[in-house]
PDB file of C-alpha atoms and ligand atoms in Angstrom:
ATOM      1  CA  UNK A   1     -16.755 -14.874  -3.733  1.00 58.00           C
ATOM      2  CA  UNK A   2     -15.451 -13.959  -7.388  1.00 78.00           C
ATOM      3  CA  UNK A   3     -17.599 -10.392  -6.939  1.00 88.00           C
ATOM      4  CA  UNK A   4     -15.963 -10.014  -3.642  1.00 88.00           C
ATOM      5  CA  UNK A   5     -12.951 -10.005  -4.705  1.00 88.00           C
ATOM      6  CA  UNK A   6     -14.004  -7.875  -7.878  1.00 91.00           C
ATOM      7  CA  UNK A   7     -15.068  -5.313  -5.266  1.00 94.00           C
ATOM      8  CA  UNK A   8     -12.101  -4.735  -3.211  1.00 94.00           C
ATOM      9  CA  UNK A   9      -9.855  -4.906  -5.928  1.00 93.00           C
ATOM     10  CA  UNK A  10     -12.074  -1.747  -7.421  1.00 95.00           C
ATOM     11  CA  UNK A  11     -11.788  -0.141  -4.143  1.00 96.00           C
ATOM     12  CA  UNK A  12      -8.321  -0.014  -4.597  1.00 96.00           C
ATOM     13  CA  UNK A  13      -8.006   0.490  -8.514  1.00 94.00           C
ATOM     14  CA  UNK A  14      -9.813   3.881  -7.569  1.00 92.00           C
ATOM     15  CA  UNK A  15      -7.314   5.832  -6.462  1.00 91.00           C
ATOM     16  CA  UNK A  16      -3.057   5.870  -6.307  1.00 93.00           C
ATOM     17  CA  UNK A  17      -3.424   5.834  -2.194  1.00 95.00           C
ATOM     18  CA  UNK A  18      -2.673   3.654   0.723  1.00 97.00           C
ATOM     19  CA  UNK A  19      -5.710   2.854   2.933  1.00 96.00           C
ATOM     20  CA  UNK A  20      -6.003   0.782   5.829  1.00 96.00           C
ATOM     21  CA  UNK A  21      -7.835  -2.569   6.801  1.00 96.00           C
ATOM     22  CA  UNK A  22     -10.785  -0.174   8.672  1.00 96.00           C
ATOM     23  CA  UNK A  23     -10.481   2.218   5.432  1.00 96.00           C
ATOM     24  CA  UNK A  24     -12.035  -1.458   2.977  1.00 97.00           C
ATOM     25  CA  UNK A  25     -14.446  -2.496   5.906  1.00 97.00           C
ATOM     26  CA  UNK A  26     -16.410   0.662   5.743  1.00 96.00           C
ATOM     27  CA  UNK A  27     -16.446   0.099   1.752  1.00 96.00           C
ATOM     28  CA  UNK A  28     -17.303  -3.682   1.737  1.00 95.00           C
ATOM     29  CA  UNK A  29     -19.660  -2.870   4.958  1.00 95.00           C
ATOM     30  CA  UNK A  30     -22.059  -0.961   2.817  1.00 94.00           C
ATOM     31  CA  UNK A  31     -21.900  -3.530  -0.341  1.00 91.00           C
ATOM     32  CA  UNK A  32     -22.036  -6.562   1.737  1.00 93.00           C
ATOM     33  CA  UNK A  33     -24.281  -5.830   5.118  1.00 94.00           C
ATOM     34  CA  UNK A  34     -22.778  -7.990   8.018  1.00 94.00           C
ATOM     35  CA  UNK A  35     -19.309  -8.960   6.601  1.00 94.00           C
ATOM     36  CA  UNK A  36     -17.022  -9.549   9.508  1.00 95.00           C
ATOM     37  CA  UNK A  37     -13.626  -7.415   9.664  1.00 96.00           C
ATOM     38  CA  UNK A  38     -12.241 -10.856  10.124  1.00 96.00           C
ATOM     39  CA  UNK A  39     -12.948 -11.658   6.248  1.00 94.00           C
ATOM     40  CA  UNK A  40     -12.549  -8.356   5.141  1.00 94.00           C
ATOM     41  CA  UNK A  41      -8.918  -8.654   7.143  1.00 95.00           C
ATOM     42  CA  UNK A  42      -8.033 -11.694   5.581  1.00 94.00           C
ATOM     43  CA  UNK A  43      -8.901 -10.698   2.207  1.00 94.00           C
ATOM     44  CA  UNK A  44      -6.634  -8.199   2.426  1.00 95.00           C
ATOM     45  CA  UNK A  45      -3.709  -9.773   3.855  1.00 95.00           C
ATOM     46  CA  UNK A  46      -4.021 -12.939   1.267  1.00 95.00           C
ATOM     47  CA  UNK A  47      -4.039 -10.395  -1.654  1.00 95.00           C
ATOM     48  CA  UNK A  48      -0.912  -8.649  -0.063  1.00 96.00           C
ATOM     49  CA  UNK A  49       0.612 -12.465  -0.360  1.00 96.00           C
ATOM     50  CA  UNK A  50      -0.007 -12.821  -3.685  1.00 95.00           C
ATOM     51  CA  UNK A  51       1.540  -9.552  -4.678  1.00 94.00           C
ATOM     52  CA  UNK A  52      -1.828  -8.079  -6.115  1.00 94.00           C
ATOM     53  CA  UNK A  53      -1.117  -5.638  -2.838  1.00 96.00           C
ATOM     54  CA  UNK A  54       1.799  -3.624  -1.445  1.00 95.00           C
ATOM     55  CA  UNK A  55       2.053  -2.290   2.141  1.00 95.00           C
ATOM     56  CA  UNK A  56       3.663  -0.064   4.207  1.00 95.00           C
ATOM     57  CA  UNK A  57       3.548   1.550   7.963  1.00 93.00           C
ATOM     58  CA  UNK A  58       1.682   4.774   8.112  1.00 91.00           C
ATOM     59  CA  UNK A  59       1.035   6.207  11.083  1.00 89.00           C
ATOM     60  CA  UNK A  60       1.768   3.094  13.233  1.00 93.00           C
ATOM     61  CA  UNK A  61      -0.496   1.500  11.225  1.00 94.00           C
ATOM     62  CA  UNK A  62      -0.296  -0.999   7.964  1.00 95.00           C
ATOM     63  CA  UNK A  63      -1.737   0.635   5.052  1.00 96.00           C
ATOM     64  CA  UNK A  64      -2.169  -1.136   1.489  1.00 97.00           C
ATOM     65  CA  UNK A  65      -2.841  -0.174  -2.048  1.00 96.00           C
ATOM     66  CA  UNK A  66      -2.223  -1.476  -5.774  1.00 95.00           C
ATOM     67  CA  UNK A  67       0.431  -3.304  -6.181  1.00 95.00           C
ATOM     68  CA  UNK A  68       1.835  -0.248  -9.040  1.00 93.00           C
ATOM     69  CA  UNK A  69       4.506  -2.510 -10.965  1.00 87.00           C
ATOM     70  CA  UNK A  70       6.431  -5.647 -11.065  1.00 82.00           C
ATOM     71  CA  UNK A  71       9.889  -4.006 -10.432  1.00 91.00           C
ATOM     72  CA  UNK A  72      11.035  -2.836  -7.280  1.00 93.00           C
ATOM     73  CA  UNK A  73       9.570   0.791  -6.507  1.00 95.00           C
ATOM     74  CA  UNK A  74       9.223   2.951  -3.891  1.00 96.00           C
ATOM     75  CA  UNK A  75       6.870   5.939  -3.781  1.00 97.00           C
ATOM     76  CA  UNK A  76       6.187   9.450  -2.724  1.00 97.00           C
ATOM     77  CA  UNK A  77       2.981   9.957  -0.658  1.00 97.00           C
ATOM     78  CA  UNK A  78       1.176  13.277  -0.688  1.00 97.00           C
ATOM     79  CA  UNK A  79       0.812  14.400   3.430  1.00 95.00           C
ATOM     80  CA  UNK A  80      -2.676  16.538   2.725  1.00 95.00           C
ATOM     81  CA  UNK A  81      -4.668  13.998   0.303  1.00 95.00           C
ATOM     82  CA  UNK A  82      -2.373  11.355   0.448  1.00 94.00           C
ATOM     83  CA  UNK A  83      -2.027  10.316  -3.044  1.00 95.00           C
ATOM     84  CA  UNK A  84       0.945   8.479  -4.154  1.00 96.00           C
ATOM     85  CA  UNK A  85       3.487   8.839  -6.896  1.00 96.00           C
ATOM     86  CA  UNK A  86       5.765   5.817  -7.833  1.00 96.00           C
ATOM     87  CA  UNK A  87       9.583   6.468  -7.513  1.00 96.00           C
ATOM     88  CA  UNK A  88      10.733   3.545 -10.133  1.00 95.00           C
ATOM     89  CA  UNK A  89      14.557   3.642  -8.741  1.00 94.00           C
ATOM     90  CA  UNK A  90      15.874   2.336  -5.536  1.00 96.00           C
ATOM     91  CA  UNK A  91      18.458   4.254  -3.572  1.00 96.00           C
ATOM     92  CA  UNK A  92      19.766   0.665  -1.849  1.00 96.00           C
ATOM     93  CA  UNK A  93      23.009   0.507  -4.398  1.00 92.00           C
ATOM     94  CA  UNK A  94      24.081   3.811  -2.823  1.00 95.00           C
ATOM     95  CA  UNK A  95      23.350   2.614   0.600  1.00 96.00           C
ATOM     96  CA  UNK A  96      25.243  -0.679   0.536  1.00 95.00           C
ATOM     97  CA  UNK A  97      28.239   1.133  -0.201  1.00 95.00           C
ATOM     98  CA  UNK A  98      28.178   1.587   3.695  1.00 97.00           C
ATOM     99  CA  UNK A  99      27.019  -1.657   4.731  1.00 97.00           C
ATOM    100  CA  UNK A 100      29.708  -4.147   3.439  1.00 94.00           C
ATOM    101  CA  UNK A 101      30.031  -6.531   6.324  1.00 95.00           C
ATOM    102  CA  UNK A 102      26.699  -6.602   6.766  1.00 97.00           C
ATOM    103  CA  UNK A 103      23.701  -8.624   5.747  1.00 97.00           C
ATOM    104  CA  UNK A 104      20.511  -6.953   4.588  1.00 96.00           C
ATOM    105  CA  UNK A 105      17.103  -8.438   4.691  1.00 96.00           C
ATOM    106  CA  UNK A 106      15.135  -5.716   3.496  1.00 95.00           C
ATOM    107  CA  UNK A 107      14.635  -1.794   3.478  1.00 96.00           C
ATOM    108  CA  UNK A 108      12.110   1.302   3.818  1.00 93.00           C
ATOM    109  CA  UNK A 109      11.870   4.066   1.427  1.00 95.00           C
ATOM    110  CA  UNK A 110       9.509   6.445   1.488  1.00 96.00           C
ATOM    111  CA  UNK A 111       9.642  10.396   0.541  1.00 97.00           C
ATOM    112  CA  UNK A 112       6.763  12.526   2.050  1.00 96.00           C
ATOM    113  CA  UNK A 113       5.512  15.848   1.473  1.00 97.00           C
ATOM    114  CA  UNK A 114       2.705  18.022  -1.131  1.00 98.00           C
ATOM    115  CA  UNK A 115       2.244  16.635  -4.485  1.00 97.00           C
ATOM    116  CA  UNK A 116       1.246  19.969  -6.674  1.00 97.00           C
ATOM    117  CA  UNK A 117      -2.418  20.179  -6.596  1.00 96.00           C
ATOM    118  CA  UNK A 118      -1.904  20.419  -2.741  1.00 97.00           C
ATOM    119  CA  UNK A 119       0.520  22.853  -3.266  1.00 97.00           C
ATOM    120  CA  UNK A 120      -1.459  25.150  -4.935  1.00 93.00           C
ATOM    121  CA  UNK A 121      -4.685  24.162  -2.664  1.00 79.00           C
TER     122      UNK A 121
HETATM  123 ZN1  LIG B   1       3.876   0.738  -5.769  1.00 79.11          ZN
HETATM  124 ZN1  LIG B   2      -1.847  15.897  -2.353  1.00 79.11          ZN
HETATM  125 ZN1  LIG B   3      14.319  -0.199  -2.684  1.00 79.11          ZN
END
């Protein structure tokens, strides 16, 4: 159980990317021979709850990595290898401005593009 978790917590250490649910079955497939996706799933999603994971929507499609700080971050994500960089500010403050009658539950932030070894690729 405790070298389970070791393992999909090194999947994740290995690079600054989001992958999907599929992405850690095919890595914990071939360590662990006959693991069901239903494990492997909730793995995932109780490691998202305890903040050891963040998500977002790529794609249509929930994609996790490292949880890459205790503040509140956002990140750029690299369109060709998909690598991310951390954005440590939040552009909410500015946004509110517009929003005064309003309550807000939450927000998305993401900047896309080609981080510069994929420029230069
Ligand atoms: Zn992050
Ligand atoms: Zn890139
Ligand atoms: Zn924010």
């Amino acid at each position: 159980m405790t070298k389970r978790r070791e393992d999909i917590l090194a999947f994740f250490a290995k690079e600054d990317k989001y992958y999907t649910a599929k992405d850690l079955y095919a890595y914990m497939e071939t360590n662990y021979p006959g693991i069901s996706y239903d494990t492997v799933y909730r793995n995932l999603h109780l490691y998202h709850d305890l903040g050891i994971l963040e998500s977002t929507d790529l794609r249509a499609e929930k994609h996790f990595r490292m949880n890459c700080g205790d503040q509140h971050h956002h990140h750029f994500i690299c369109n060709a290898c998909g690598k991310t960089k951390k954005v440590p500010i939040c552009p909410m403050s500015e946004v509110e401005r517009f929003l005064h009658a309003y309550q807000i539950d939450g927000h998305k932030f993401e900047v896309y593009g080609l981080c510069p070894t994929c420029q230069t690729a």
